[in-house]
Short mmCIF file of C-alpha atoms and ligand atoms in Angstrom, two decimals:
data_model
loop_
_atom_site.label_atom_id
_atom_site.label_comp_id
_atom_site.label_asym_id
_atom_site.label_seq_id
_atom_site.Cartn_x
_atom_site.Cartn_y
_atom_site.Cartn_z
CA MET A 277 9.71 11.84 4.13
CA LEU A 278 11.74 10.60 7.08
CA THR A 279 15.54 10.56 6.82
CA GLN A 280 16.72 7.10 5.85
CA ALA A 281 20.41 7.59 4.97
CA HIS A 282 21.67 4.91 7.35
CA SER A 283 19.01 2.38 6.39
CA GLU A 284 19.68 3.06 2.72
CA ALA A 285 23.40 2.44 3.13
CA LEU A 286 22.74 -0.77 5.04
CA PHE A 287 20.22 -1.93 2.45
CA GLU A 288 22.83 -1.47 -0.29
CA ARG A 289 25.30 -3.61 1.67
CA ALA A 290 22.61 -6.13 2.51
CA LYS A 291 21.55 -6.60 -1.11
CA LYS A 292 25.08 -7.77 -1.97
CA VAL A 293 25.09 -10.60 0.57
CA LEU A 294 21.43 -11.47 1.26
CA PRO A 295 18.91 -12.18 -1.53
CA GLY A 296 16.93 -8.95 -1.83
CA GLY A 297 18.81 -7.67 1.22
CA VAL A 298 16.62 -9.67 3.60
CA ASN A 299 16.08 -13.02 5.28
CA SER A 300 12.32 -13.08 4.62
CA PRO A 301 10.83 -11.55 1.46
CA VAL A 302 8.17 -9.16 2.81
CA ARG A 303 10.85 -7.20 4.69
CA ALA A 304 12.29 -5.95 1.37
CA TYR A 305 9.33 -3.56 0.85
CA ARG A 306 8.92 -4.75 -2.75
CA SER A 307 5.17 -4.20 -2.82
CA VAL A 308 5.37 -0.60 -1.59
CA GLY A 309 8.78 0.26 -3.09
CA GLY A 310 11.53 2.14 -1.27
CA THR A 311 13.87 1.21 1.55
CA PRO A 312 12.86 -0.67 4.68
CA PRO A 313 13.94 1.01 7.92
CA PHE A 314 16.62 -1.11 9.61
CA LEU A 315 15.49 -1.38 13.21
CA VAL A 316 17.80 -1.14 16.19
CA ARG A 317 15.61 -1.16 19.27
CA GLY A 318 12.11 -1.76 20.52
CA GLU A 319 10.51 -0.87 23.83
CA GLY A 320 6.85 -1.41 24.56
CA SER A 321 4.90 -0.27 21.51
CA HIS A 322 7.71 1.78 19.98
CA VAL A 323 10.64 0.93 17.70
CA TRP A 324 13.62 2.98 16.56
CA ASP A 325 15.55 2.71 13.30
CA GLU A 326 19.20 3.27 12.32
CA ASP A 327 18.47 6.91 11.50
CA GLY A 328 16.97 7.61 14.90
CA ASN A 329 13.36 7.69 13.67
CA GLU A 330 10.85 6.56 16.25
CA TYR A 331 7.68 4.73 15.27
CA VAL A 332 4.58 3.28 16.89
CA ASP A 333 4.87 -0.37 15.91
CA PHE A 334 1.77 -2.13 14.55
CA VAL A 335 3.72 -5.13 13.24
CA GLY A 336 5.09 -6.50 16.51
CA SER A 337 7.48 -8.85 14.69
CA TRP A 338 4.43 -10.07 12.71
CA GLY A 339 2.43 -10.93 15.79
CA PRO A 340 4.66 -12.57 18.42
CA LEU A 341 5.10 -9.48 20.59
CA ILE A 342 1.59 -9.33 22.01
CA LEU A 343 2.97 -7.72 25.18
CA GLY A 344 5.16 -5.31 23.24
CA HIS A 345 8.93 -5.12 22.80
CA SER A 346 11.43 -5.88 25.55
CA HIS A 347 8.84 -6.82 28.15
CA PRO A 348 10.82 -6.75 31.43
CA ALA A 349 9.56 -10.13 32.68
CA VAL A 350 10.34 -11.82 29.37
CA LEU A 351 13.83 -10.32 29.17
CA GLU A 352 14.46 -11.29 32.79
CA ALA A 353 13.41 -14.90 32.15
CA VAL A 354 15.60 -15.15 29.06
CA GLY A 355 18.56 -13.68 30.95
CA GLN A 356 18.09 -16.20 33.76
CA ALA A 357 17.84 -19.13 31.36
CA MET A 358 20.96 -18.03 29.51
CA GLN A 359 23.00 -18.23 32.71
CA HIS A 360 22.61 -21.98 32.65
CA GLY A 361 23.59 -22.59 29.05
CA LEU A 362 22.04 -22.05 25.65
CA SER A 363 21.08 -25.56 24.60
CA PHE A 364 21.36 -29.15 25.72
CA GLY A 365 19.37 -31.23 23.24
CA ALA A 366 18.23 -33.12 26.34
CA PRO A 367 14.98 -33.01 28.32
CA THR A 368 14.61 -29.93 30.55
CA ALA A 369 12.02 -28.99 33.16
CA ILE A 370 10.92 -25.86 31.33
CA GLU A 371 9.63 -27.93 28.38
CA VAL A 372 7.25 -29.69 30.76
CA ASP A 373 6.17 -26.34 32.24
CA VAL A 374 5.42 -24.91 28.80
CA ALA A 375 3.55 -27.99 27.61
CA GLU A 376 1.44 -28.15 30.79
CA LEU A 377 0.57 -24.48 30.47
CA ILE A 378 -0.39 -24.78 26.79
CA VAL A 379 -2.55 -27.84 27.48
CA SER A 380 -4.29 -25.94 30.28
CA MET A 381 -4.94 -22.87 28.11
CA VAL A 382 -6.05 -24.48 24.83
CA PRO A 383 -9.25 -26.55 24.53
CA ASN A 384 -9.28 -30.09 23.09
CA ILE A 385 -5.58 -30.82 23.32
CA ASP A 386 -3.77 -33.27 25.58
CA MET A 387 -0.26 -33.17 24.18
CA VAL A 388 2.12 -30.76 22.44
CA ARG A 389 5.29 -31.17 20.38
CA MET A 390 7.55 -28.10 20.27
CA VAL A 391 9.36 -27.17 17.05
CA ASN A 392 11.24 -24.08 15.87
CA SER A 393 8.89 -22.22 13.50
CA GLY A 394 5.34 -22.04 12.25
CA THR A 395 6.41 -23.60 8.97
CA GLU A 396 7.80 -26.60 10.79
CA ALA A 397 4.68 -26.90 12.96
CA VAL A 398 2.40 -27.02 9.91
CA MET A 399 4.64 -29.35 7.94
CA SER A 400 4.71 -31.75 10.89
CA ALA A 401 0.97 -31.54 11.58
CA LEU A 402 0.28 -32.42 7.93
CA ARG A 403 2.51 -35.47 8.27
CA VAL A 404 0.62 -36.51 11.39
CA ALA A 405 -2.73 -36.08 9.63
CA ARG A 406 -1.52 -38.18 6.72
CA GLY A 407 0.01 -40.75 9.04
CA VAL A 408 -3.09 -41.30 11.16
CA THR A 409 -5.58 -41.29 8.29
CA GLY A 410 -3.43 -43.18 5.78
CA ARG A 411 -4.50 -40.62 3.17
CA ASP A 412 -2.39 -38.21 1.08
CA LYS A 413 -4.50 -35.25 0.03
CA ILE A 414 -4.88 -31.98 1.89
CA ILE A 415 -7.44 -29.24 1.33
CA LYS A 416 -6.27 -25.67 1.88
CA PHE A 417 -7.81 -22.31 1.01
CA GLU A 418 -6.73 -19.83 -1.61
CA GLY A 419 -4.96 -16.93 0.08
CA CYS A 420 -4.23 -18.79 3.33
CA TYR A 421 -0.54 -18.97 4.22
CA HIS A 422 0.80 -21.92 6.18
CA GLY A 423 4.55 -21.37 5.96
CA HIS A 424 6.85 -22.30 3.11
CA SER A 425 6.86 -26.10 3.09
CA ASP A 426 6.35 -27.65 -0.37
CA ALA A 427 2.79 -28.86 0.13
CA MET A 428 1.58 -25.47 1.34
CA LEU A 429 3.04 -23.26 -1.41
CA VAL A 430 0.07 -23.83 -3.62
CA LYS A 431 -2.80 -21.49 -4.33
CA ALA A 432 -5.75 -22.02 -6.68
CA GLY A 433 -4.73 -22.10 -10.28
CA SER A 434 -6.58 -24.70 -12.25
CA GLY A 435 -10.21 -25.69 -11.77
CA ALA A 436 -11.47 -26.32 -8.25
CA LEU A 437 -11.56 -30.08 -8.67
CA THR A 438 -8.01 -30.59 -9.90
CA GLY A 439 -4.73 -30.38 -7.98
CA GLY A 440 -3.18 -26.97 -7.62
CA ALA A 441 -0.11 -25.66 -9.42
CA PRO A 442 2.93 -24.77 -7.33
CA ASP A 443 3.20 -21.14 -6.22
CA SER A 444 6.98 -21.26 -6.16
CA LYS A 445 9.61 -22.74 -8.45
CA GLY A 446 11.17 -25.77 -6.81
CA VAL A 447 7.95 -27.28 -5.50
CA PRO A 448 7.56 -30.74 -7.12
CA SER A 449 4.34 -30.95 -9.11
CA ALA A 450 3.69 -34.35 -7.54
CA VAL A 451 3.61 -32.69 -4.11
CA ALA A 452 1.45 -29.80 -5.31
CA ALA A 453 -1.01 -32.27 -6.87
CA ASP A 454 -1.96 -33.54 -3.41
CA THR A 455 -2.87 -30.03 -2.25
CA LEU A 456 -6.43 -29.20 -3.22
CA ILE A 457 -7.56 -25.58 -3.19
CA ALA A 458 -10.91 -24.39 -1.87
CA GLN A 459 -12.35 -20.88 -1.44
CA TYR A 460 -12.41 -19.29 1.99
CA ASN A 461 -15.94 -18.81 3.38
CA ASP A 462 -17.31 -21.14 0.67
CA LEU A 463 -18.32 -24.51 2.10
CA ASN A 464 -19.56 -25.72 -1.27
CA SER A 465 -16.07 -25.48 -2.72
CA VAL A 466 -14.88 -27.74 0.10
CA ARG A 467 -17.74 -30.21 -0.28
CA GLU A 468 -17.05 -30.55 -4.00
CA LEU A 469 -13.40 -31.36 -3.38
CA LEU A 470 -14.27 -33.94 -0.72
CA GLU A 471 -16.84 -35.60 -2.99
CA ALA A 472 -14.48 -35.62 -5.97
CA ASN A 473 -11.75 -37.25 -3.86
CA PRO A 474 -13.64 -39.80 -1.76
CA GLY A 475 -11.63 -41.38 1.05
CA GLN A 476 -8.48 -39.53 -0.04
CA VAL A 477 -8.44 -36.30 1.97
CA ALA A 478 -6.34 -36.52 5.14
CA ALA A 479 -7.07 -33.04 6.41
CA ILE A 480 -8.52 -29.62 5.85
CA ILE A 481 -6.14 -26.93 7.02
CA VAL A 482 -7.43 -23.42 7.64
CA GLU A 483 -6.44 -20.17 9.24
CA PRO A 484 -9.45 -19.65 11.55
CA ILE A 485 -9.13 -15.97 10.65
CA ALA A 486 -7.36 -15.64 7.32
CA ALA A 487 -4.63 -13.17 8.24
CA ASN A 488 -2.23 -13.56 5.35
CA MET A 489 -4.44 -11.99 2.66
CA GLY A 490 -5.05 -8.98 4.84
CA VAL A 491 -7.64 -9.97 7.41
CA VAL A 492 -10.62 -12.07 6.34
CA PRO A 493 -12.74 -13.34 9.25
CA PRO A 494 -14.74 -16.56 8.93
CA GLU A 495 -18.43 -15.97 8.29
CA PRO A 496 -20.84 -17.46 10.83
CA GLY A 497 -21.14 -21.18 10.15
CA PHE A 498 -17.98 -21.51 8.04
CA LEU A 499 -15.71 -23.10 10.66
CA GLU A 500 -18.64 -25.16 12.02
CA GLY A 501 -19.29 -26.34 8.47
CA LEU A 502 -15.68 -27.41 8.04
CA ARG A 503 -15.95 -29.39 11.29
CA ALA A 504 -19.06 -31.17 10.03
CA LEU A 505 -17.53 -31.91 6.62
CA CYS A 506 -14.40 -33.35 8.25
CA ASP A 507 -16.54 -35.59 10.47
CA ALA A 508 -18.64 -36.75 7.52
CA HIS A 509 -15.59 -37.57 5.38
CA GLY A 510 -13.18 -38.93 7.98
CA ALA A 511 -10.72 -36.07 7.50
CA LEU A 512 -8.95 -34.18 10.29
CA LEU A 513 -9.52 -30.47 10.83
CA ILE A 514 -6.29 -28.54 11.34
CA PHE A 515 -6.50 -25.00 12.69
CA ASP A 516 -3.35 -23.15 11.75
CA GLU A 517 -3.25 -20.85 14.75
CA VAL A 518 0.23 -19.48 14.13
CA ILE A 519 -1.32 -15.99 14.15
CA THR A 520 -4.61 -16.53 16.02
CA GLY A 521 -3.21 -18.74 18.78
CA PHE A 522 -3.01 -16.89 22.12
CA ARG A 523 -4.11 -13.75 20.21
CA LEU A 524 -7.90 -14.15 19.96
CA ALA A 525 -8.24 -15.65 23.41
CA ARG A 526 -6.14 -17.75 25.77
CA GLY A 527 -7.44 -20.82 23.96
CA GLY A 528 -7.17 -19.26 20.50
CA ALA A 529 -9.77 -19.71 17.78
CA GLN A 530 -11.23 -22.90 19.27
CA GLU A 531 -12.26 -20.89 22.31
CA TYR A 532 -13.14 -17.68 20.41
CA PHE A 533 -15.35 -19.35 17.80
CA GLY A 534 -16.35 -22.42 19.81
CA VAL A 535 -15.27 -24.89 17.13
CA ARG A 536 -13.14 -27.96 17.86
CA ALA A 537 -10.07 -28.79 15.76
CA ASP A 538 -8.23 -32.14 15.64
CA LEU A 539 -4.78 -30.63 15.33
CA VAL A 540 -3.65 -27.11 16.10
CA THR A 541 -0.44 -25.43 14.99
CA PHE A 542 1.23 -22.57 16.81
CA GLY A 543 4.09 -20.15 16.18
CA LYS A 544 4.69 -16.45 16.64
CA ILE A 545 3.17 -15.60 20.10
CA ILE A 546 4.10 -19.02 21.51
CA GLY A 547 7.81 -18.07 21.42
CA GLY A 548 7.49 -14.55 22.83
CA GLY A 549 9.85 -13.30 20.10
CA MET A 550 12.10 -16.37 19.98
CA PRO A 551 11.94 -18.96 17.17
CA VAL A 552 9.33 -21.43 18.44
CA GLY A 553 6.47 -23.37 16.91
CA ALA A 554 4.33 -26.24 18.15
CA TYR A 555 1.63 -28.63 17.10
CA ALA A 556 -0.88 -30.14 19.45
CA GLY A 557 -3.85 -32.47 19.62
CA LYS A 558 -5.59 -35.24 21.49
CA ARG A 559 -3.52 -38.02 23.06
CA GLU A 560 -4.66 -40.69 20.54
CA ILE A 561 -3.34 -38.56 17.70
CA MET A 562 -0.19 -37.17 19.32
CA GLU A 563 0.98 -40.58 20.58
CA GLN A 564 1.30 -41.59 16.93
CA VAL A 565 4.35 -39.29 16.83
CA ALA A 566 7.84 -40.76 17.41
CA PRO A 567 9.05 -42.15 19.76
CA THR A 568 5.65 -43.52 20.88
CA GLY A 569 4.33 -43.88 17.34
CA PRO A 570 5.43 -44.47 13.74
CA ILE A 571 5.27 -40.84 12.50
CA TYR A 572 8.77 -39.42 12.60
CA GLN A 573 9.51 -35.83 13.54
CA ALA A 574 12.53 -34.44 15.41
CA GLY A 575 14.52 -31.25 16.11
CA THR A 576 17.99 -30.56 17.51
CA LEU A 577 16.99 -27.22 19.05
CA SER A 578 13.30 -28.01 19.67
CA GLY A 579 12.27 -27.04 23.19
CA ASN A 580 15.42 -24.95 23.50
CA PRO A 581 15.50 -23.63 27.10
CA VAL A 582 16.16 -19.98 26.24
CA ALA A 583 13.34 -19.91 23.68
CA MET A 584 11.06 -21.75 26.12
CA ALA A 585 11.80 -19.16 28.81
CA ALA A 586 10.58 -16.34 26.56
CA GLY A 587 7.49 -18.25 25.46
CA LEU A 588 6.60 -19.52 28.91
CA THR A 589 6.83 -16.09 30.50
CA GLN A 590 4.69 -14.41 27.84
CA LEU A 591 2.08 -17.20 28.02
CA GLN A 592 1.99 -17.03 31.82
CA ILE A 593 1.21 -13.32 31.66
CA LEU A 594 -1.53 -13.88 29.07
CA ASN A 595 -2.97 -16.70 31.14
CA ALA A 596 -3.05 -14.55 34.28
CA HIS A 597 -4.56 -11.53 32.47
CA PRO A 598 -7.42 -12.58 30.22
CA GLU A 599 -8.65 -8.96 30.27
CA ILE A 600 -5.83 -8.28 27.79
CA TYR A 601 -7.96 -9.92 25.11
CA THR A 602 -10.94 -7.62 25.53
CA GLU A 603 -8.64 -4.61 25.71
CA ILE A 604 -6.71 -5.33 22.53
CA GLU A 605 -9.92 -6.16 20.67
CA HIS A 606 -11.44 -2.83 21.74
CA LYS A 607 -8.37 -0.96 20.53
CA ALA A 608 -8.59 -2.66 17.15
CA GLN A 609 -12.33 -1.88 16.91
CA HIS A 610 -11.63 1.76 17.71
CA MET A 611 -8.94 1.95 15.00
CA ALA A 612 -11.21 0.29 12.44
CA ASP A 613 -14.09 2.67 13.27
CA ALA A 614 -11.84 5.72 12.99
CA MET A 615 -10.67 4.62 9.55
CA ARG A 616 -14.21 3.94 8.37
CA GLN A 617 -15.35 7.37 9.58
CA ALA A 618 -12.47 9.10 7.82
CA ALA A 619 -13.24 7.22 4.62
CA ALA A 620 -16.93 8.09 4.80
CA ALA A 621 -16.16 11.77 5.46
CA SER A 622 -13.79 12.00 2.49
CA GLN A 623 -15.71 9.58 0.23
CA VAL A 624 -12.83 7.15 -0.14
CA ALA A 625 -13.87 3.58 -1.04
CA LEU A 626 -12.62 1.63 1.98
CA GLN A 627 -13.46 -1.64 3.72
CA VAL A 628 -11.84 -2.24 7.08
CA ASN A 629 -11.91 -5.87 8.16
CA GLN A 630 -11.33 -6.36 11.86
CA CYS A 631 -11.55 -9.41 14.08
CA GLY A 632 -9.97 -9.66 17.50
CA ALA A 633 -6.73 -7.66 17.62
CA LEU A 634 -6.24 -7.89 13.85
CA LEU A 635 -7.36 -5.42 11.23
CA CYS A 636 -6.76 -4.54 7.61
CA PRO A 637 -7.93 -1.71 5.34
CA TYR A 638 -8.86 -2.60 1.76
CA PHE A 639 -9.31 0.20 -0.74
CA THR A 640 -12.48 -1.06 -2.37
CA SER A 641 -16.20 -0.45 -1.95
CA GLU A 642 -17.06 -4.18 -1.96
CA PRO A 643 -17.00 -6.37 1.17
CA VAL A 644 -13.91 -8.62 1.38
CA ARG A 645 -14.85 -12.22 2.20
CA CYS A 646 -12.40 -14.34 0.19
CA PHE A 647 -9.16 -14.16 -1.77
CA ALA A 648 -10.80 -12.95 -4.99
CA ASP A 649 -12.35 -10.03 -3.06
CA THR A 650 -8.94 -9.01 -1.70
CA GLN A 651 -7.71 -8.62 -5.26
CA ARG A 652 -10.11 -5.70 -5.81
CA SER A 653 -8.24 -3.45 -3.40
CA ASP A 654 -6.54 -0.50 -5.10
CA LEU A 655 -2.84 -1.20 -4.44
CA GLU A 656 -1.78 2.28 -5.55
CA LYS A 657 -3.97 3.71 -2.79
CA PHE A 658 -2.53 1.19 -0.34
CA ARG A 659 0.99 2.37 -1.24
CA THR A 660 0.04 6.00 -0.67
CA TYR A 661 -1.59 5.04 2.63
CA PHE A 662 1.49 3.06 3.69
CA TRP A 663 4.01 5.85 3.06
CA GLY A 664 1.64 8.41 4.52
CA MET A 665 1.44 6.37 7.72
CA GLN A 666 5.23 6.07 7.79
CA ASP A 667 5.52 9.88 7.53
CA HIS A 668 3.32 10.01 10.63
CA HIS A 669 5.72 7.58 12.36
CA MET A 670 3.33 4.64 12.16
CA TYR A 671 5.18 1.38 11.47
CA ILE A 672 2.71 -0.86 9.65
CA ALA A 673 3.16 -3.91 7.44
CA PRO A 674 4.44 -2.94 3.98
CA SER A 675 1.88 -5.03 2.11
CA GLN A 676 -1.85 -5.02 1.45
CA TYR A 677 -1.93 -8.70 2.35
CA GLU A 678 -0.69 -8.45 5.94
CA ALA A 679 -2.57 -7.65 9.11
CA THR A 680 -2.20 -4.62 11.35
CA PHE A 681 -1.36 -6.13 14.74
CA VAL A 682 -2.65 -4.50 17.92
CA ASN A 683 -1.07 -5.49 21.21
CA ALA A 684 -1.25 -4.94 24.95
CA SER A 685 1.57 -2.38 24.96
CA HIS A 686 -0.29 0.11 22.73
CA THR A 687 -1.30 3.05 24.90
CA GLU A 688 -4.34 5.24 24.42
CA GLU A 689 -2.00 7.87 22.94
CA ASP A 690 -0.62 5.32 20.45
CA ILE A 691 -4.10 4.38 19.32
CA GLU A 692 -5.16 8.04 19.04
CA ALA A 693 -1.99 8.82 17.09
CA PHE A 694 -2.83 5.96 14.70
CA CYS A 695 -6.41 7.14 14.27
CA GLN A 696 -5.38 10.73 13.57
CA ALA A 697 -2.63 9.68 11.16
CA ALA A 698 -4.99 7.33 9.32
CA ALA A 699 -7.68 10.01 9.09
CA ALA A 700 -5.19 12.54 7.66
CA VAL A 701 -3.78 10.02 5.17
CA ILE A 702 -7.21 8.78 4.07
CA ASN A 703 -8.46 12.36 3.68
CA ALA A 704 -5.53 13.12 1.41
CA LEU A 705 -6.29 10.14 -0.86
C1 PLP B 917 3.65 -16.91 9.96
C2 PLP B 917 2.76 -18.05 9.63
C3 PLP B 917 3.25 -19.34 9.38
C4 PLP B 917 4.72 -19.63 9.26
O1 PLP B 917 5.40 -19.40 10.45
P1 PLP B 917 7.01 -19.16 10.39
O2 PLP B 917 7.40 -19.10 11.82
O3 PLP B 917 7.19 -17.87 9.64
O4 PLP B 917 7.59 -20.32 9.68
C5 PLP B 917 2.35 -20.37 9.24
N1 PLP B 917 1.03 -20.16 9.32
C6 PLP B 917 0.51 -18.93 9.53
C7 PLP B 917 -0.97 -18.77 9.65
C8 PLP B 917 1.36 -17.83 9.67
O5 PLP B 917 0.85 -16.61 9.84
#
């Protein structure tokens, strides 16, 4: 076990003044038990905690840091922007630069609206979908996460044809009733909902790779099928690309899978580590947003120049270096293969799902293609794996239902260290 005295003391203080000691639940390590390391510094692929432990980071702030921590060009741009003031709440040139770059990188979009988080991006995109279609219902998939707005905190629950039950106290049942739940990789479940609610579904929202129940890639034909169903039923297709955007390819999942969405939501990578989100679409749709259209959405700090500087710089680097995408995908493939080999050698039941620079081990012998499949993973084994990896100085997400994030800053040594650690930990299971 690594020394954690300083983190433990901080966690005790934190728990008195922050619910669970944290500002976002997963950070509290509830599903693996124990104390989260309090981090002090990150450089490239490595992070350091309050006790001086050094780790190879495979969380990357949950995805945003695709170039690694403290990238010199990003820090430089933020420092420059800061010199001129932190916020104006007025138009600035850098917002135009960012929007032009995003429109040039992402297929099928003409216009962007910047917001401050992925949650806000999704919440706003849903309003736009409802506003332009004049319909109220939304189809989402069990196990997909779209931020914490009321309408999205609903998983399955009752039968597939009825409205879902809220996932959280405080979500009005009237709001939850308009969120219909389908099964990932199951087009029939979507078709049934559309047919049972004719002319009422405003949009289908999907994570093009489900990366909040571990990692569940779309099967061939699934995203294409959603596109066709949306066209047949007059619903909009929303790709929630808060994780996949600028991670799978410069143009995100639309480019990677070759499927067109009507609205796309971004977060995480788009801000380069600063709090930024965005939603985007064709001109006809986006001009329905205020002030040109009747759908209201606003934000005091939206397009904040310091946040834009971080996002713009990271996106410019990604845009200029598309080879990054093949490199990070290869690293993730290599990690997944190493884990599978270790599992085969030691006869541990393991499925490693990997797509692009995202991967996730599930401790089960059955393939994992939807939420129900993810529930078969042996969580006790995951816990042992997690703490074993921490002992080897691998900083990975403390939950079975989060992705392992690979980024451009991971060196060959980092990847080898991960593979060796994983093999040792899996062997010991
Ligand atoms: C993280 C995430 C969100 C929410 O973004 P926040 O910035 O945490 O509000 C929404 N959708 C997906 C797919 C995410 O992974």
